[in-house]
Amino acid sequence: MIPWLTSGAFLLAAVVVGSVLARRPQARTPAGKALLAWNLLGGAAQVVTIHPVYQAISSLTGHHNTAIVISHSLGLVAAFFAEIMMLCWTRGADGARAAARYRAAITGAATAALVVLFALTPEVADTPSSWRLDNIDRTTVALYSVGYALAYSWVLLDLCRLSIRYSRMVVTAQTRVGLRLFTVGTAFGLAYQLMAAVDGLVGLTGHRLPAHTPLSLALVCVGVVFLCLGAIVPLVTTAVIEFARRCRQAWLCHRMEPLYRDLATEYPQVLKGPVRYGTVGWLVNWYGNGRRLMQRTIEVHDGLSELRPWLDDLAYRIGAAEAVKAGFDADTVILVAQAAQVADALRAKRAGEPGHQVHVEMVEVAKDREAVWLARLAQTYRSRFVEHALAELILRRGPALEQPVGN
């Protein structure tokens, strides 16, 4: 049961990471490729311990329990790629290349030692779940257990150290959470390896500890799950954040449509994008939502700039008065006043009235809030408060009030 779970966790992580690398060329960094290699090799290391695969390998090689040394070797190589991933994140690609050399030598030496000790061990019947424990009183198996445990413990301690170091460098919260999950996973793995080392040391004395296979498998399963979550959580969380951001961009584009549509009618040479931007639009232009929002924001600003000669301060004051009567806050009062001013200017432009020689400027908005402000302006532009303000403006406007004054 446990090999199915642990292999499934690794392979699921590999699918998630592979999908990200396939869809985002900028993610195909040395660290991203090392992350994919770690998950694939880790999954393969667990797959070979599944009973049918285990027996098939024994049949193909003609030697029982060969899958054990294959699984452990793949596990060490997978952990090596996890180190490469962490080194790329903490030191960059160039620094990781230099730091990886002696780690590669240690991994290679440990793998060779495992193969030699396994070859020197007398052949026994297939025991997928407890080959080491069942034969721990043999000297070669005890040395195998101690060597593998020490090599893997060294790798896990190195990963834990690099993970803690990198968590102090990252900015995003999801990456910090992923690194903490990764550190917890390495702690469980380290507990398992220390237990295996104790088993081996006791086996060298010709004795063995009471059977604890369920505990060992539980430590492996929990450790693998936390390690895979540490790899998946930042990617999935980032994807969810990106999804929400793209949806918000499409929503803001859609909210601008009332004002955008009217400005496009008056100034088709300035506002050239598609007038409507509904569900189909943001689905088809998923990766272009940010560009579309920026383009629409610029075009609306350009249209409002063209409309400046028709902006009237009286419309602004009446709109503000209507908003104050309704008990709105200061930002909403300015928004309603601006919307009333824009609606009156568009009406005057359509009626063919001459523009003012003294232009009235729009309300200044911070650059990072322009799109949100224009989306709110477009929605307020068609509200009943603006309609009331325009009706009041028609009643109050006379020949003497035609001249605008500055806001």
Short mmCIF file of C-alpha atoms in Angstrom, two decimals:
data_model
loop_
_atom_site.label_atom_id
_atom_site.label_comp_id
_atom_site.label_asym_id
_atom_site.label_seq_id
_atom_site.Cartn_x
_atom_site.Cartn_y
_atom_site.Cartn_z
CA MET A 1 0.00 0.00 0.00
CA ILE A 2 2.75 2.46 0.99
CA PRO A 3 4.78 2.10 -2.26
CA TRP A 4 1.66 2.93 -4.25
CA LEU A 5 1.07 6.05 -2.15
CA THR A 6 4.65 7.30 -2.18
CA SER A 7 5.18 6.61 -5.88
CA GLY A 8 1.84 8.28 -6.63
CA ALA A 9 2.86 11.36 -4.65
CA PHE A 10 6.17 11.67 -6.49
CA LEU A 11 4.63 11.09 -9.93
CA LEU A 12 1.80 13.54 -9.24
CA ALA A 13 4.41 16.14 -8.31
CA ALA A 14 6.29 15.31 -11.53
CA VAL A 15 3.11 15.85 -13.59
CA VAL A 16 2.49 19.23 -11.96
CA VAL A 17 6.08 20.37 -12.40
CA GLY A 18 6.26 19.04 -15.96
CA SER A 19 3.05 20.88 -16.89
CA VAL A 20 4.45 24.14 -15.55
CA LEU A 21 7.73 23.67 -17.43
CA ALA A 22 5.87 22.81 -20.65
CA ARG A 23 3.56 25.82 -20.47
CA ARG A 24 6.00 28.41 -19.16
CA PRO A 25 9.33 28.62 -21.02
CA GLN A 26 10.67 31.03 -18.40
CA ALA A 27 10.33 28.25 -15.81
CA ARG A 28 12.71 25.95 -17.70
CA THR A 29 15.65 26.89 -15.53
CA PRO A 30 18.30 24.49 -14.18
CA ALA A 31 16.41 24.48 -10.86
CA GLY A 32 13.12 23.65 -12.60
CA LYS A 33 14.69 20.80 -14.55
CA ALA A 34 16.36 19.46 -11.40
CA LEU A 35 12.99 19.60 -9.62
CA LEU A 36 11.41 17.55 -12.41
CA ALA A 37 14.28 15.04 -12.38
CA TRP A 38 13.99 14.68 -8.58
CA ASN A 39 10.27 13.90 -8.78
CA LEU A 40 10.61 11.50 -11.71
CA LEU A 41 13.52 9.56 -10.19
CA GLY A 42 11.87 9.57 -6.76
CA GLY A 43 8.70 8.15 -8.30
CA ALA A 44 10.70 5.51 -10.18
CA ALA A 45 12.49 4.55 -6.96
CA GLN A 46 9.14 3.85 -5.33
CA VAL A 47 7.57 2.16 -8.36
CA VAL A 48 10.22 -0.58 -8.44
CA THR A 49 9.29 -1.61 -4.89
CA ILE A 50 5.67 -2.33 -5.86
CA HIS A 51 5.27 -6.11 -5.62
CA PRO A 52 4.52 -6.96 -9.30
CA VAL A 53 7.33 -4.68 -10.52
CA TYR A 54 9.65 -6.05 -7.85
CA GLN A 55 9.08 -9.62 -9.02
CA ALA A 56 9.35 -8.65 -12.69
CA ILE A 57 12.78 -7.11 -12.09
CA SER A 58 13.92 -10.23 -10.27
CA SER A 59 12.78 -12.35 -13.23
CA LEU A 60 14.51 -10.10 -15.76
CA THR A 61 17.83 -9.95 -13.90
CA GLY A 62 17.79 -13.53 -12.66
CA HIS A 63 18.63 -12.39 -9.13
CA HIS A 64 16.22 -11.97 -6.24
CA ASN A 65 15.74 -8.57 -4.59
CA THR A 66 17.60 -6.68 -7.33
CA ALA A 67 14.85 -4.05 -7.19
CA ILE A 68 16.04 -3.12 -3.68
CA VAL A 69 19.44 -1.84 -4.80
CA ILE A 70 17.85 -0.21 -7.88
CA SER A 71 15.33 1.60 -5.65
CA HIS A 72 17.98 2.78 -3.21
CA SER A 73 20.31 3.92 -6.00
CA LEU A 74 17.51 5.84 -7.72
CA GLY A 75 16.60 7.36 -4.36
CA LEU A 76 20.14 8.64 -3.83
CA VAL A 77 20.31 10.07 -7.34
CA ALA A 78 16.88 11.69 -6.88
CA ALA A 79 18.06 13.27 -3.63
CA PHE A 80 21.15 14.52 -5.47
CA PHE A 81 18.90 16.35 -7.96
CA ALA A 82 16.96 17.81 -5.03
CA GLU A 83 20.29 19.20 -3.79
CA ILE A 84 20.97 20.63 -7.26
CA MET A 85 17.57 22.34 -7.17
CA MET A 86 18.30 23.91 -3.80
CA LEU A 87 21.82 24.91 -4.84
CA CYS A 88 20.47 26.63 -7.97
CA TRP A 89 18.03 28.58 -5.83
CA THR A 90 20.58 29.60 -3.21
CA ARG A 91 23.76 30.06 -5.27
CA GLY A 92 22.63 30.42 -8.88
CA ALA A 93 23.45 28.08 -11.77
CA ASP A 94 27.20 28.81 -11.76
CA GLY A 95 27.59 28.41 -8.00
CA ALA A 96 25.48 25.23 -8.07
CA ARG A 97 27.70 23.68 -10.73
CA ALA A 98 30.80 24.06 -8.59
CA ALA A 99 29.08 22.92 -5.38
CA ALA A 100 27.54 19.89 -7.10
CA ARG A 101 30.83 18.25 -8.05
CA TYR A 102 31.80 16.79 -4.69
CA ARG A 103 28.15 15.96 -3.96
CA ALA A 104 28.04 14.00 -7.22
CA ALA A 105 31.21 12.17 -6.20
CA ILE A 106 29.74 11.24 -2.81
CA THR A 107 26.48 10.07 -4.42
CA GLY A 108 28.38 8.00 -6.98
CA ALA A 109 30.62 6.42 -4.33
CA ALA A 110 27.67 5.60 -2.09
CA THR A 111 25.76 4.03 -4.99
CA ALA A 112 28.78 1.93 -6.00
CA ALA A 113 29.23 0.74 -2.39
CA LEU A 114 25.58 -0.33 -2.24
CA VAL A 115 25.91 -2.31 -5.46
CA VAL A 116 29.08 -4.07 -4.23
CA LEU A 117 27.60 -4.94 -0.81
CA PHE A 118 24.41 -6.21 -2.44
CA ALA A 119 26.42 -8.36 -4.84
CA LEU A 120 28.37 -9.84 -1.92
CA THR A 121 25.19 -10.75 -0.04
CA PRO A 122 23.98 -14.35 -0.50
CA GLU A 123 20.79 -14.50 -2.52
CA VAL A 124 17.52 -14.96 -0.63
CA ALA A 125 13.87 -15.10 -1.70
CA ASP A 126 12.12 -11.87 -2.71
CA THR A 127 11.17 -9.76 0.32
CA PRO A 128 10.03 -6.39 -1.07
CA SER A 129 9.09 -4.71 2.20
CA SER A 130 11.82 -5.87 4.58
CA TRP A 131 14.91 -7.22 2.80
CA ARG A 132 17.25 -5.32 5.09
CA LEU A 133 15.39 -6.13 8.32
CA ASP A 134 15.00 -9.82 7.50
CA ASN A 135 18.72 -10.15 6.78
CA ILE A 136 20.14 -7.50 9.11
CA ASP A 137 22.19 -10.11 11.01
CA ARG A 138 24.29 -10.69 7.86
CA THR A 139 27.42 -8.51 7.90
CA THR A 140 27.07 -7.31 4.29
CA VAL A 141 23.41 -6.37 4.79
CA ALA A 142 24.22 -4.57 8.05
CA LEU A 143 26.99 -2.62 6.31
CA TYR A 144 24.63 -1.95 3.41
CA SER A 145 22.01 -0.58 5.81
CA VAL A 146 24.52 1.62 7.66
CA GLY A 147 26.11 2.93 4.44
CA TYR A 148 22.81 3.73 2.78
CA ALA A 149 21.41 5.35 5.92
CA LEU A 150 24.49 7.52 6.47
CA ALA A 151 24.66 8.60 2.82
CA TYR A 152 20.98 9.48 2.71
CA SER A 153 21.10 11.18 6.13
CA TRP A 154 23.95 13.38 4.91
CA VAL A 155 21.89 14.33 1.85
CA LEU A 156 18.79 15.06 3.95
CA LEU A 157 20.77 17.22 6.39
CA ASP A 158 22.22 19.12 3.45
CA LEU A 159 18.74 19.60 1.98
CA CYS A 160 17.40 20.78 5.32
CA ARG A 161 20.25 23.28 5.66
CA LEU A 162 19.79 24.60 2.12
CA SER A 163 16.02 24.78 2.57
CA ILE A 164 16.31 26.87 5.74
CA ARG A 165 18.90 29.10 4.06
CA TYR A 166 16.72 29.64 1.00
CA SER A 167 13.62 30.38 3.10
CA ARG A 168 15.43 33.48 4.37
CA MET A 169 15.97 34.69 0.81
CA VAL A 170 12.53 34.26 -0.76
CA VAL A 171 9.86 36.94 -0.89
CA THR A 172 6.63 35.11 -1.64
CA ALA A 173 4.68 33.50 1.19
CA GLN A 174 3.80 30.40 -0.84
CA THR A 175 7.46 29.62 -1.43
CA ARG A 176 8.23 29.94 2.27
CA VAL A 177 5.35 27.56 3.08
CA GLY A 178 6.65 25.10 0.48
CA LEU A 179 10.15 25.22 1.96
CA ARG A 180 8.81 24.61 5.45
CA LEU A 181 6.86 21.59 4.22
CA PHE A 182 10.02 20.42 2.48
CA THR A 183 11.99 20.77 5.72
CA VAL A 184 9.37 18.76 7.63
CA GLY A 185 9.61 16.04 4.97
CA THR A 186 13.38 15.88 5.31
CA ALA A 187 12.99 15.55 9.10
CA PHE A 188 10.74 12.50 8.70
CA GLY A 189 13.14 11.02 6.15
CA LEU A 190 16.06 11.65 8.47
CA ALA A 191 14.24 9.85 11.31
CA TYR A 192 13.72 6.84 9.04
CA GLN A 193 17.37 6.77 7.95
CA LEU A 194 18.66 7.07 11.52
CA MET A 195 16.44 4.14 12.45
CA ALA A 196 17.93 2.15 9.56
CA ALA A 197 21.45 3.07 10.70
CA VAL A 198 20.70 1.84 14.23
CA ASP A 199 19.35 -1.39 12.75
CA GLY A 200 22.57 -1.85 10.81
CA LEU A 201 24.82 -1.12 13.79
CA VAL A 202 22.89 -3.57 15.94
CA GLY A 203 23.08 -6.10 13.09
CA LEU A 204 26.87 -5.84 13.06
CA THR A 205 26.84 -7.23 16.62
CA GLY A 206 24.87 -10.26 15.43
CA HIS A 207 21.57 -9.13 17.00
CA ARG A 208 18.45 -7.45 15.69
CA LEU A 209 15.88 -5.05 17.07
CA PRO A 210 12.19 -6.00 17.31
CA ALA A 211 10.36 -5.77 13.96
CA HIS A 212 9.23 -2.23 13.16
CA THR A 213 8.40 -2.36 9.45
CA PRO A 214 5.03 -0.52 9.81
CA LEU A 215 6.74 2.36 11.61
CA SER A 216 9.49 2.55 8.98
CA LEU A 217 6.99 2.56 6.12
CA ALA A 218 4.88 5.20 7.87
CA LEU A 219 7.93 7.47 8.25
CA VAL A 220 8.76 7.02 4.56
CA CYS A 221 5.19 7.74 3.47
CA VAL A 222 4.78 10.85 5.61
CA GLY A 223 8.21 12.15 4.61
CA VAL A 224 7.56 11.66 0.90
CA VAL A 225 4.16 13.33 1.11
CA PHE A 226 5.62 16.40 2.83
CA LEU A 227 8.51 16.56 0.37
CA CYS A 228 6.13 16.42 -2.60
CA LEU A 229 3.83 18.99 -1.02
CA GLY A 230 6.83 21.23 -0.57
CA ALA A 231 7.41 21.03 -4.33
CA ILE A 232 3.76 21.29 -5.38
CA VAL A 233 2.35 23.93 -3.01
CA PRO A 234 4.39 26.91 -4.35
CA LEU A 235 3.62 25.96 -7.97
CA VAL A 236 -0.09 25.36 -7.40
CA THR A 237 -0.49 28.45 -5.22
CA THR A 238 1.33 30.58 -7.79
CA ALA A 239 -0.91 29.16 -10.51
CA VAL A 240 -4.04 29.97 -8.46
CA ILE A 241 -2.79 33.50 -7.83
CA GLU A 242 -2.07 33.90 -11.54
CA PHE A 243 -5.53 32.55 -12.38
CA ALA A 244 -7.14 35.05 -10.01
CA ARG A 245 -5.03 37.88 -11.45
CA ARG A 246 -6.02 37.03 -15.03
CA CYS A 247 -9.68 36.82 -14.03
CA ARG A 248 -9.46 40.19 -12.31
CA GLN A 249 -7.86 41.73 -15.40
CA ALA A 250 -10.69 40.39 -17.57
CA TRP A 251 -13.25 41.60 -15.03
CA LEU A 252 -11.78 45.11 -15.06
CA CYS A 253 -11.82 45.12 -18.88
CA HIS A 254 -15.47 44.09 -18.80
CA ARG A 255 -16.33 46.75 -16.19
CA MET A 256 -14.85 49.48 -18.41
CA GLU A 257 -17.17 48.64 -21.31
CA PRO A 258 -19.95 51.24 -20.74
CA LEU A 259 -17.52 54.15 -20.90
CA TYR A 260 -15.26 52.46 -23.44
CA ARG A 261 -18.17 51.82 -25.79
CA ASP A 262 -19.32 55.47 -25.77
CA LEU A 263 -15.81 56.83 -26.15
CA ALA A 264 -15.13 54.43 -29.02
CA THR A 265 -18.25 55.74 -30.78
CA GLU A 266 -17.01 59.33 -30.53
CA TYR A 267 -13.32 58.65 -31.13
CA PRO A 268 -12.94 55.49 -33.25
CA GLN A 269 -9.47 56.61 -34.31
CA VAL A 270 -8.30 56.51 -30.68
CA LEU A 271 -10.16 53.53 -29.21
CA LYS A 272 -9.50 50.68 -31.63
CA GLY A 273 -9.91 47.55 -29.50
CA PRO A 274 -12.97 45.29 -29.40
CA VAL A 275 -15.78 47.08 -27.61
CA ARG A 276 -17.11 44.04 -25.78
CA TYR A 277 -14.92 41.84 -23.62
CA GLY A 278 -17.11 39.17 -22.05
CA THR A 279 -16.53 35.56 -21.01
CA VAL A 280 -15.48 34.37 -24.46
CA GLY A 281 -13.04 37.25 -24.76
CA TRP A 282 -11.10 36.55 -21.62
CA LEU A 283 -11.05 32.80 -22.26
CA VAL A 284 -9.73 33.21 -25.80
CA ASN A 285 -7.26 35.92 -24.79
CA TRP A 286 -6.27 34.29 -21.48
CA TYR A 287 -2.57 35.07 -21.70
CA GLY A 288 -3.32 38.48 -23.21
CA ASN A 289 -5.58 39.75 -20.44
CA GLY A 290 -2.82 41.87 -18.91
CA ARG A 291 -1.93 43.40 -22.27
CA ARG A 292 -5.61 43.95 -23.05
CA LEU A 293 -6.23 45.70 -19.73
CA MET A 294 -3.21 47.96 -20.20
CA GLN A 295 -4.31 48.77 -23.75
CA ARG A 296 -7.87 49.50 -22.68
CA THR A 297 -6.71 51.70 -19.80
CA ILE A 298 -4.48 53.73 -22.14
CA GLU A 299 -7.23 54.06 -24.76
CA VAL A 300 -9.83 55.22 -22.21
CA HIS A 301 -7.34 57.80 -20.91
CA ASP A 302 -6.70 58.97 -24.47
CA GLY A 303 -10.44 59.22 -25.13
CA LEU A 304 -10.97 61.25 -21.96
CA SER A 305 -8.09 63.52 -22.96
CA GLU A 306 -9.83 64.16 -26.29
CA LEU A 307 -12.97 64.98 -24.31
CA ARG A 308 -11.35 67.61 -22.08
CA PRO A 309 -12.64 70.67 -23.99
CA TRP A 310 -16.21 69.63 -23.11
CA LEU A 311 -15.61 68.98 -19.41
CA ASP A 312 -17.58 71.44 -17.27
CA ASP A 313 -16.86 72.30 -13.66
CA LEU A 314 -20.55 72.88 -12.96
CA ALA A 315 -21.31 69.24 -13.83
CA TYR A 316 -18.54 68.19 -11.43
CA ARG A 317 -19.97 70.28 -8.57
CA ILE A 318 -23.53 69.08 -9.09
CA GLY A 319 -22.39 65.44 -9.24
CA ALA A 320 -20.44 65.93 -6.02
CA ALA A 321 -23.49 67.48 -4.36
CA GLU A 322 -25.68 64.52 -5.34
CA ALA A 323 -23.12 62.10 -3.92
CA VAL A 324 -22.85 64.05 -0.66
CA LYS A 325 -26.65 63.95 -0.29
CA ALA A 326 -26.50 60.16 -0.63
CA GLY A 327 -23.96 60.01 2.23
CA PHE A 328 -21.05 58.58 0.20
CA ASP A 329 -17.45 58.67 1.36
CA ALA A 330 -14.94 61.14 -0.07
CA ASP A 331 -13.58 58.80 -2.79
CA THR A 332 -17.07 57.93 -4.02
CA VAL A 333 -18.07 61.61 -4.04
CA ILE A 334 -15.13 62.36 -6.34
CA LEU A 335 -16.01 59.34 -8.48
CA VAL A 336 -19.66 60.38 -8.94
CA ALA A 337 -18.64 63.98 -9.65
CA GLN A 338 -16.13 62.85 -12.28
CA ALA A 339 -18.66 60.48 -13.85
CA ALA A 340 -21.25 63.25 -14.08
CA GLN A 341 -18.67 65.53 -15.67
CA VAL A 342 -17.76 62.88 -18.27
CA ALA A 343 -21.40 62.06 -19.03
CA ASP A 344 -22.19 65.75 -19.55
CA ALA A 345 -19.12 66.20 -21.78
CA LEU A 346 -20.14 63.26 -23.99
CA ARG A 347 -23.68 64.65 -24.25
CA ALA A 348 -22.32 68.05 -25.26
CA LYS A 349 -19.95 66.52 -27.79
CA ARG A 350 -22.73 64.50 -29.41
CA ALA A 351 -24.97 67.57 -29.53
CA GLY A 352 -22.29 69.41 -31.50
CA GLU A 353 -21.73 72.07 -28.83
CA PRO A 354 -18.41 73.91 -29.03
CA GLY A 355 -15.74 72.98 -26.54
CA HIS A 356 -14.32 75.33 -23.91
CA GLN A 357 -11.13 77.21 -24.57
CA VAL A 358 -9.99 76.59 -20.98
CA HIS A 359 -9.69 72.84 -20.44
CA VAL A 360 -10.71 71.26 -17.15
CA GLU A 361 -8.30 68.54 -16.02
CA MET A 362 -9.38 65.08 -14.85
CA VAL A 363 -8.87 63.95 -11.27
CA GLU A 364 -5.34 62.58 -10.85
CA VAL A 365 -5.13 58.91 -9.82
CA ALA A 366 -2.09 56.89 -8.76
CA LYS A 367 -0.64 54.83 -11.61
CA ASP A 368 -1.25 51.52 -9.84
CA ARG A 369 -4.96 52.36 -9.39
CA GLU A 370 -5.77 53.68 -12.84
CA ALA A 371 -7.46 50.54 -14.14
CA VAL A 372 -9.55 50.12 -10.97
CA TRP A 373 -10.53 53.78 -11.00
CA LEU A 374 -11.57 53.71 -14.66
CA ALA A 375 -13.58 50.51 -14.10
CA ARG A 376 -15.43 52.17 -11.21
CA LEU A 377 -15.86 55.35 -13.26
CA ALA A 378 -17.37 53.37 -16.13
CA GLN A 379 -19.89 51.70 -13.81
CA THR A 380 -20.78 54.93 -12.00
CA TYR A 381 -21.09 56.68 -15.36
CA ARG A 382 -24.39 54.86 -15.98
CA SER A 383 -25.75 55.08 -12.40
CA ARG A 384 -28.93 56.86 -11.27
CA PHE A 385 -26.87 59.40 -9.32
CA VAL A 386 -25.30 60.61 -12.55
CA GLU A 387 -28.74 60.72 -14.19
CA HIS A 388 -30.01 62.88 -11.32
CA ALA A 389 -26.95 65.12 -11.60
CA LEU A 390 -27.49 65.59 -15.36
CA ALA A 391 -31.17 66.41 -14.79
CA GLU A 392 -30.23 68.96 -12.13
CA LEU A 393 -27.55 70.35 -14.44
CA ILE A 394 -30.08 70.97 -17.23
CA LEU A 395 -32.29 72.88 -14.80
CA ARG A 396 -29.49 75.03 -13.40
CA ARG A 397 -27.44 75.65 -16.48
CA GLY A 398 -27.94 79.05 -18.06
CA PRO A 399 -26.01 81.34 -20.40
CA ALA A 400 -24.11 82.83 -17.51
CA LEU A 401 -22.97 79.44 -16.24
CA GLU A 402 -21.56 78.14 -19.48
CA GLN A 403 -17.99 79.24 -18.67
CA PRO A 404 -16.04 76.57 -16.76
CA VAL A 405 -13.76 77.20 -13.84
CA GLY A 406 -10.93 74.98 -12.61
CA ASN A 407 -11.65 72.06 -10.28
#
